[in-house]
Coordinates of C-alpha atoms and ligand atoms in Angstrom, one line a residue:
X11 CA 38.9 8.4 -18.0
X12 CA 35.7 6.6 -18.7
X13 CA 35.2 3.6 -16.7
X14 CA 32.5 1.2 -17.4
X15 CA 31.0 -1.6 -15.3
X16 CA 31.4 -4.8 -17.2
X17 CA 29.0 -7.7 -16.9
X18 CA 30.8 -11.1 -17.2
X19 CA 29.1 -14.1 -18.9
X20 CA 28.7 -15.7 -15.4
X21 CA 26.4 -12.7 -14.4
X22 CA 29.1 -11.3 -12.2
X23 CA 30.3 -7.7 -12.4
X24 CA 33.5 -5.9 -12.8
X25 CA 33.2 -2.7 -11.3
X26 CA 36.0 -0.1 -11.5
X27 CA 36.8 2.4 -8.7
X28 CA 35.2 5.3 -10.7
X29 CA 32.4 3.8 -12.7
X30 CA 30.1 5.8 -14.9
X31 CA 26.5 5.5 -13.9
X32 CA 23.6 6.9 -16.0
X33 CA 20.7 8.5 -14.1
X34 CA 17.4 9.6 -15.2
X35 CA 16.3 12.5 -12.7
X36 CA 12.6 11.9 -13.6
X37 CA 9.6 14.3 -13.4
X38 CA 7.6 16.1 -10.8
X39 CA 9.4 15.6 -7.6
X40 CA 12.0 13.7 -9.4
X41 CA 14.7 16.4 -9.5
X42 CA 14.2 17.0 -5.5
X43 CA 14.5 13.6 -4.7
X44 CA 17.5 12.8 -7.0
X45 CA 19.5 15.8 -5.7
X46 CA 19.1 14.5 -2.2
X47 CA 19.8 10.8 -3.2
X48 CA 22.9 11.7 -5.2
X49 CA 24.3 13.8 -2.2
X50 CA 23.7 10.8 0.2
X51 CA 25.3 8.3 -2.4
X52 CA 28.3 10.3 -3.0
X53 CA 28.9 10.9 0.6
X54 CA 28.3 7.3 1.5
X55 CA 30.9 6.2 -1.1
X56 CA 33.6 8.9 -0.1
X57 CA 33.2 8.0 3.5
X58 CA 33.0 4.2 3.1
X59 CA 36.3 4.0 0.9
X60 CA 38.1 7.3 2.1
X61 CA 37.8 8.7 -1.4
X62 CA 39.2 5.7 -3.3
X63 CA 36.0 5.1 -5.1
X64 CA 33.7 7.6 -6.8
X65 CA 30.8 7.5 -9.1
X66 CA 30.8 9.5 -12.2
X67 CA 27.2 10.5 -12.9
X68 CA 26.0 10.6 -16.5
X69 CA 22.6 12.3 -17.0
X70 CA 20.2 10.6 -19.6
X71 CA 17.0 11.7 -20.9
X72 CA 13.6 10.3 -20.4
X73 CA 10.0 11.3 -19.6
X74 CA 9.0 15.0 -19.7
X75 CA 12.6 16.2 -19.8
X76 CA 13.4 13.7 -22.6
X77 CA 10.3 15.0 -24.5
X78 CA 11.5 18.5 -24.1
X79 CA 15.0 17.8 -25.1
X80 CA 14.7 15.5 -28.0
X81 CA 10.8 15.2 -28.8
X82 CA 10.8 11.5 -27.4
X83 CA 9.5 10.2 -24.0
X84 CA 12.0 7.3 -24.1
X85 CA 14.7 8.1 -26.5
X86 CA 16.5 4.8 -27.9
X87 CA 19.8 6.7 -26.9
X88 CA 18.7 6.5 -23.3
X89 CA 18.1 2.7 -23.7
X90 CA 21.5 2.2 -25.3
X91 CA 23.2 4.2 -22.7
X92 CA 21.8 2.0 -20.0
X93 CA 22.8 -1.2 -21.7
X94 CA 26.2 0.2 -22.2
X95 CA 26.8 1.1 -18.6
X96 CA 24.9 -1.9 -17.3
X97 CA 23.7 -0.2 -14.0
X98 CA 21.4 2.9 -13.9
X99 CA 19.2 4.7 -11.5
X100 CA 16.1 6.7 -12.1
X101 CA 13.5 8.8 -10.5
X102 CA 9.7 8.6 -11.1
X103 CA 8.3 9.6 -14.6
X104 CA 5.0 10.9 -15.6
X105 CA 2.9 8.6 -17.6
X106 CA 2.1 10.5 -20.8
X107 CA -1.8 10.4 -20.9
X108 CA -3.2 9.7 -24.4
X109 CA 0.1 9.6 -26.2
X110 CA -0.2 5.9 -27.1
X111 CA 2.3 5.1 -24.3
X112 CA 0.9 2.9 -21.5
X113 CA 3.7 3.6 -19.1
X114 CA 7.4 4.6 -19.6
X115 CA 8.5 2.4 -16.7
X116 CA 6.8 -0.6 -18.3
X117 CA 8.3 0.3 -21.5
X118 CA 11.8 0.5 -20.1
X119 CA 11.3 -2.9 -18.5
X120 CA 10.1 -4.6 -21.5
X121 CA 12.6 -3.0 -23.8
X122 CA 15.7 -3.7 -21.7
X123 CA 14.3 -7.1 -20.8
X124 CA 14.6 -6.2 -17.0
X125 CA 12.5 -9.3 -16.1
X126 CA 12.8 -9.1 -12.3
X127 CA 11.2 -6.4 -10.3
X128 CA 13.0 -6.7 -6.9
X129 CA 11.5 -5.0 -4.0
X130 CA 13.1 -5.6 -0.5
X131 CA 10.8 -4.8 2.3
X132 CA 12.7 -4.3 5.6
X133 CA 11.6 -2.3 8.6
X134 CA 13.6 0.6 9.7
X135 CA 13.3 1.0 13.4
X136 CA 11.1 4.1 14.4
X137 CA 9.3 4.4 11.2
X138 CA 5.6 4.6 11.9
X139 CA 3.9 1.4 10.9
X140 CA 0.5 -0.2 11.2
X141 CA 1.9 -3.5 12.2
X142 CA 2.3 -4.6 15.9
X143 CA 5.6 -6.1 15.3
X144 CA 6.9 -4.4 12.2
X145 CA 10.6 -5.6 12.9
X146 CA 9.4 -9.0 11.8
X147 CA 8.9 -7.9 8.3
X148 CA 12.0 -8.7 6.1
X149 CA 11.0 -9.9 2.8
X150 CA 12.1 -9.4 -0.9
X151 CA 9.5 -9.5 -3.6
X152 CA 10.7 -11.1 -7.0
X153 CA 8.0 -10.0 -9.5
X154 CA 8.1 -11.2 -13.0
X155 CA 8.1 -8.0 -15.1
X156 CA 7.6 -9.0 -18.7
X157 CA 4.4 -11.2 -19.0
X158 CA 0.9 -11.9 -17.2
X159 CA -1.9 -9.5 -17.7
X160 CA 0.6 -6.6 -18.0
X161 CA 1.9 -7.8 -21.3
X162 CA -0.4 -5.2 -22.9
X163 CA -2.3 -7.8 -24.9
X164 CA -5.8 -6.5 -24.6
X165 CA -8.8 -5.3 -26.6
X166 CA -11.4 -2.7 -25.9
X167 CA -15.1 -3.7 -25.7
X168 CA -16.8 -3.2 -29.1
X169 CA -13.6 -3.1 -31.0
X170 CA -13.2 -5.0 -34.3
X171 CA -10.4 -7.1 -32.5
X172 CA -12.4 -8.2 -29.7
X173 CA -15.4 -9.2 -31.9
X174 CA -12.9 -11.3 -34.1
X175 CA -11.5 -12.8 -30.9
X176 CA -15.1 -13.6 -29.5
X177 CA -16.1 -15.4 -32.6
X178 CA -13.0 -17.2 -32.7
X179 CA -13.5 -18.4 -29.2
X180 CA -17.1 -19.4 -30.0
X181 CA -16.4 -21.2 -33.4
X182 CA -12.9 -22.7 -32.6
X183 CA -12.9 -23.1 -28.9
X184 CA -16.4 -23.8 -28.1
X185 CA -16.3 -21.0 -25.4
X186 CA -19.0 -18.4 -24.8
X187 CA -18.0 -14.9 -23.9
X188 CA -20.5 -11.9 -23.7
X189 CA -20.3 -9.9 -26.9
X190 CA -20.0 -6.7 -25.1
X191 CA -16.8 -7.8 -23.3
X192 CA -13.4 -6.4 -23.3
X193 CA -10.6 -9.1 -23.5
X194 CA -7.1 -9.2 -21.9
X195 CA -4.6 -12.2 -22.3
X196 CA -2.5 -13.6 -19.5
X197 CA 0.5 -15.2 -21.1
X198 CA 2.8 -17.1 -18.7
X199 CA 5.6 -19.1 -20.0
X200 CA 8.1 -21.7 -18.6
X201 CA 11.1 -20.0 -19.7
X202 CA 10.3 -16.6 -18.3
X203 CA 9.2 -18.2 -15.1
X204 CA 12.1 -20.2 -14.6
X205 CA 14.6 -17.3 -15.0
X206 CA 12.6 -15.3 -12.6
X207 CA 12.5 -18.1 -10.0
X208 CA 16.2 -18.9 -10.5
X209 CA 17.1 -15.2 -9.9
X210 CA 14.9 -15.2 -6.6
X211 CA 16.7 -18.5 -5.6
X212 CA 20.1 -17.3 -6.4
X213 CA 19.5 -14.1 -4.4
X214 CA 18.2 -16.2 -1.3
X215 CA 21.4 -18.4 -1.6
X216 CA 23.7 -15.4 -1.7
X217 CA 22.2 -13.5 1.0
X218 CA 21.4 -16.2 3.3
X219 CA 17.7 -16.1 3.2
X220 CA 16.0 -19.4 4.4
X221 CA 13.3 -19.7 2.1
X222 CA 11.5 -18.8 -1.4
X223 CA 7.9 -18.7 -1.6
X224 CA 6.1 -19.3 -5.0
X225 CA 3.0 -17.0 -4.8
X226 CA 0.2 -18.0 -7.1
X227 CA -3.4 -18.3 -7.7
X228 CA -3.0 -21.8 -9.4
X229 CA -6.1 -23.2 -7.6
X230 CA -8.2 -21.1 -10.2
X231 CA -5.9 -20.2 -13.0
X232 CA -4.4 -23.7 -13.4
X233 CA -2.6 -23.3 -16.7
X234 CA -1.0 -19.9 -15.9
X235 CA -0.5 -19.2 -12.3
X236 CA -0.7 -23.0 -11.5
X237 CA 2.0 -23.6 -14.1
X238 CA 4.2 -20.7 -12.4
X239 CA 4.4 -22.8 -9.2
X240 CA 5.2 -26.0 -11.2
X241 CA 7.8 -24.4 -13.4
X242 CA 9.1 -22.6 -10.2
X243 CA 9.7 -26.1 -8.5
X244 CA 11.2 -27.4 -11.6
X245 CA 13.6 -24.5 -11.8
X246 CA 14.7 -25.2 -8.1
X247 CA 15.3 -28.9 -8.9
X248 CA 17.1 -28.4 -12.2
X249 CA 19.4 -25.6 -11.2
X250 CA 19.7 -25.7 -7.5
X251 CA 18.9 -29.4 -6.8
X252 CA 21.7 -29.5 -4.1
X253 CA 20.8 -26.1 -2.4
X254 CA 17.2 -26.4 -2.2
X255 CA 14.5 -28.7 -0.7
X256 CA 10.8 -28.7 -0.7
X257 CA 8.2 -28.8 2.2
X258 CA 7.5 -32.4 1.5
X259 CA 11.2 -33.2 1.5
X260 CA 11.5 -31.1 4.8
X261 CA 8.9 -33.3 6.5
X262 CA 9.9 -36.7 4.8
X263 CA 13.7 -36.6 5.0
X264 CA 14.5 -34.1 7.7
X265 CA 11.8 -34.4 10.2
X266 CA 10.7 -30.7 9.8
X267 CA 14.1 -29.3 10.6
X268 CA 15.6 -27.3 7.9
X269 CA 19.2 -28.4 7.3
X270 CA 22.0 -25.8 7.3
X271 CA 22.7 -24.5 3.7
X272 CA 19.5 -25.4 2.0
X273 CA 16.8 -22.9 0.9
X274 CA 13.4 -24.2 1.5
X275 CA 11.1 -23.7 -1.6
X276 CA 7.3 -23.4 -0.8
X277 CA 4.3 -22.1 -2.6
X278 CA 1.4 -20.2 -1.3
X279 CA -2.1 -19.2 -2.8
X280 CA -2.0 -15.5 -3.4
X281 CA -4.8 -14.6 -1.2
X282 CA -3.7 -16.6 1.7
X283 CA -0.3 -15.2 1.5
X284 CA -1.8 -11.6 1.8
X285 CA -3.0 -12.9 5.3
X286 CA 0.1 -14.6 6.2
X287 CA 2.5 -11.6 5.6
X288 CA 0.3 -9.7 8.0
X289 CA -0.2 -12.5 10.6
X290 CA 3.2 -14.4 10.4
X291 CA 5.6 -12.2 8.4
X292 CA 8.7 -13.7 10.0
X293 CA 7.8 -17.1 8.0
X294 CA 8.4 -15.5 4.6
X295 CA 11.6 -14.4 3.1
X296 CA 12.1 -14.2 -0.7
X297 CA 8.7 -14.2 -2.7
X298 CA 8.6 -14.9 -6.4
X299 CA 5.5 -14.2 -8.2
X300 CA 3.9 -13.3 -11.4
X301 CA 3.5 -9.7 -12.6
X302 CA -0.1 -8.8 -11.2
X303 CA 0.3 -10.6 -7.8
X304 CA 3.7 -8.9 -7.3
X305 CA 2.3 -5.4 -8.1
X306 CA -0.5 -5.7 -5.5
X307 CA 1.9 -7.3 -2.9
X308 CA 4.7 -5.0 -3.3
X309 CA 2.6 -2.0 -2.3
X310 CA 0.8 -4.0 0.5
X311 CA 4.2 -4.9 2.1
X312 CA 5.5 -1.3 1.6
X313 CA 2.4 -0.1 3.6
X314 CA 3.4 -2.4 6.4
X315 CA 6.8 -0.9 6.8
X316 CA 5.8 2.7 6.5
X317 CA 4.6 3.3 3.0
X318 CA 6.1 3.8 -0.6
X319 CA 8.1 6.9 0.6
X320 CA 10.5 4.4 2.2
X321 CA 10.3 1.5 -0.1
X322 CA 13.1 0.8 -2.6
X323 CA 13.0 -1.1 -5.8
X324 CA 14.9 -2.3 -9.0
X325 CA 14.4 -3.8 -12.2
X326 CA 17.0 -6.5 -13.1
X327 CA 17.8 -8.4 -16.2
X328 CA 20.5 -10.4 -17.4
X329 CA 22.1 -7.5 -19.5
X330 CA 21.4 -4.6 -17.2
X331 CA 19.7 -3.2 -14.0
X332 CA 17.8 -0.1 -13.3
X333 CA 17.2 1.0 -9.6
X334 CA 14.1 3.3 -9.1
X335 CA 12.0 5.3 -6.6
X336 CA 8.8 3.0 -6.3
X337 CA 6.4 5.9 -6.0
X338 CA 5.2 8.3 -8.7
X339 CA 6.0 11.9 -9.5
X340 CA 3.5 13.6 -6.9
X341 CA 3.1 16.7 -9.1
X342 CA 1.5 18.7 -6.5
X343 CA 4.9 18.6 -4.4
X344 CA 7.0 19.2 -7.4
X345 CA 9.8 21.8 -6.8
X346 CA 8.8 22.3 -3.2
X347 CA 11.7 20.5 -1.5
X348 CA 9.2 18.6 0.5
X349 CA 8.7 15.1 0.0
X350 CA 10.6 12.0 1.2
X351 CA 13.5 10.9 -0.7
X352 CA 13.9 7.7 1.2
X353 CA 12.7 5.5 -1.6
X354 CA 15.2 6.5 -4.1
X355 CA 18.0 6.8 -1.5
X356 CA 17.3 3.3 -0.3
X357 CA 17.3 2.2 -4.1
X358 CA 20.6 3.8 -4.3
X359 CA 21.7 1.6 -1.3
X360 CA 20.4 -1.5 -3.3
X361 CA 22.4 -0.4 -6.5
X362 CA 25.6 -0.2 -4.3
X363 CA 24.9 -3.8 -2.9
X364 CA 24.5 -4.8 -6.5
X365 CA 27.7 -3.4 -7.4
X366 CA 29.4 -5.1 -4.4
X367 CA 29.9 -1.9 -2.5
X368 CA 28.1 -3.2 0.4
X369 CA 30.0 -0.9 3.0
X370 CA 28.6 2.2 1.4
X371 CA 25.0 0.7 1.2
X372 CA 25.1 -0.4 4.8
X373 CA 26.2 3.1 5.7
X374 CA 23.2 4.6 3.9
X375 CA 20.6 2.3 5.7
X376 CA 22.2 3.0 9.1
X377 CA 22.3 6.7 8.3
X378 CA 18.6 6.7 7.3
X379 CA 17.5 4.8 10.4
X380 CA 19.6 7.0 12.6
X381 CA 18.1 10.2 11.0
X382 CA 14.5 8.8 11.6
X383 CA 15.3 7.8 15.1
X384 CA 16.6 11.4 15.8
X385 CA 13.3 12.5 14.7
X386 CA 14.5 14.7 11.7
X387 CA 12.0 13.5 9.0
X388 CA 10.1 14.8 6.0
X389 CA 6.4 15.8 6.5
X390 CA 4.9 12.4 5.5
X391 CA 6.7 10.7 8.5
X392 CA 6.7 14.0 10.8
X393 CA 2.8 13.9 11.0
X394 CA 3.0 10.4 12.2
X395 CA 6.1 10.5 14.7
X396 CA 5.3 12.5 17.9
X397 CA 7.8 15.1 18.8
X398 CA 9.7 14.8 15.4
X399 CA 11.0 17.8 13.6
X400 CA 9.7 18.2 10.0
X401 CA 12.5 18.9 7.6
X402 CA 12.8 19.6 3.9
X403 CA 13.7 16.9 1.3
X404 CA 17.2 18.2 1.1
X405 CA 17.5 18.5 4.8
X406 CA 16.5 15.0 5.4
X407 CA 19.4 14.1 3.1
X408 CA 21.7 16.5 5.1
X409 CA 20.5 14.8 8.4
X410 CA 21.4 11.3 6.7
X411 CA 25.0 12.4 5.6
X412 CA 25.5 13.8 9.2
X413 CA 24.6 10.5 10.9
X414 CA 26.5 8.6 8.3
X415 CA 29.6 10.5 9.4
X416 CA 29.1 9.4 13.0
X417 CA 29.0 5.7 11.9
Ligands
LIG3 P1 2.3 9.3 -6.7 O1 3.1 8.2 -6.0 O2 3.0 10.2 -7.6 O3 1.7 10.1 -5.5 C1 0.6 10.0 -4.7 C2 0.7 10.6 -3.3 O4 1.6 9.8 -2.7 C3 1.4 11.9 -3.4 O5 0.2 12.9 -3.7 C4 2.0 12.2 -2.1 O6 0.9 12.4 -1.2 C5 2.5 10.7 -1.9 N1 3.7 10.4 -2.1 C6 4.4 10.0 -3.3 N2 5.8 9.9 -3.2 C7 5.9 10.5 -1.9 C8 7.2 10.7 -1.3 N3 8.6 10.5 -2.0 N4 7.2 11.3 -0.2 C9 6.0 11.7 0.4 N5 4.9 11.4 -0.2 C10 4.8 10.9 -1.4 O7 1.0 8.6 -7.5 P2 0.1 9.2 -8.6 O8 -0.5 10.6 -8.0 O9 -0.8 8.0 -8.8 O10 0.9 9.4 -9.9 C11 1.5 10.6 -10.4 C12 2.3 10.5 -11.6 O11 3.4 9.4 -11.3 C13 1.5 9.6 -12.7 O12 1.7 10.3 -14.0 C14 1.9 8.2 -12.6 O13 1.8 7.7 -14.1 C15 3.3 8.3 -12.4 N6 3.9 7.1 -11.8 C16 5.1 6.9 -11.9 C17 5.9 5.9 -11.3 C18 7.2 5.5 -11.6 O14 7.8 6.3 -12.4 N7 7.8 4.4 -11.1 C19 5.1 5.0 -10.3 C20 3.8 5.3 -10.1 C21 3.1 6.5 -10.7

């Protein structure tokens, strides 16, 4: 019997015991890490719920495999399937070069209006890290996914379009731009900012995070990044007035002592926040930010806790959510059963959390931590952990499964 996850009008999910979940295996190392991930997720669900719950996986095509099977890199049928089943998971996909497609990942985000790129960055004990106290890192980035300089509105130097724009700027806006320039446009809107910030605040409230930081470069880009911060504060007041407070209110009304049950909304200039997440990581929790800042910060923070091989991610919209590995297809390792499947496995755990299957998700996180602590790790970690044993991608999954059974 087909069982679908249903999204209620208030955003909550109805999850049957045997939900159908579409997956895109991905290209390059995708099949290796997907196989490992699927085994770990199935085992976690089986052991957490004593066989009462089970995912029915539904393969759906995109990327090279999609192109081979149906002549399209991102078939409409795949997008329809994801919309229909609400929750999906995907491996990395090759960006076709010179095929008129900027990036399949960006296309999926835009076509499904997955406006929040959510990246939890939490340290797993024993993973090698460049930080002195990596255990202080526990942040979740909400990066706006649909606009900013990534909206794809740009024109090449010398093109007719850019010449028209430069003439327009000169004649109508009294603004000089060097005629040889290329130009990109940075749209940031109140409605898209507010829905992103609202989802970050709701996440902080639901998970008990004490603060949401609005990261921006508004001291320079006042009407885009500055407006992002302003609209972010407005969203907090309008939608979560009784559950949030600003730093000014914290000091004026509460003498600097944060009251129980209220999330602190603060804002920080982007370059300063890059320093702060290194120097005082425990002062930052949920971070909401426009697209470009979020892209940089996500990878920088991932490095602080051991690199992209262990960083999970998801793209979430009002209609559906896609959980994904945060690294690329690493073509030179394709089919070698060698790379670290940790990113996709942890994204699988995020997916289970999103479905409300938290026991299974927690089991996966504990299982990974135990496997790393036991020193059974893939090459990328083995070369950094003294005395560890290098195992294959599939064997790392087996080690996690074995550890989960002891939990
Ligand atoms: P990449 O992330 O694929 O690989 C860079 C290097 O990182 C690899 O050579 C490898 O040394 C290491 N690495 C990556 N994943 C690893 C893992 N799981 N375990 C251990 N080491 C790992 O980046 P790239 O080489 O810039 O991109 C290759 C392709 O992937 C391109 O076509 C690019 O467009 C695409 N890409 C896709 C996504 C996505 O689907 N989300 C993201 C980034 C890049």
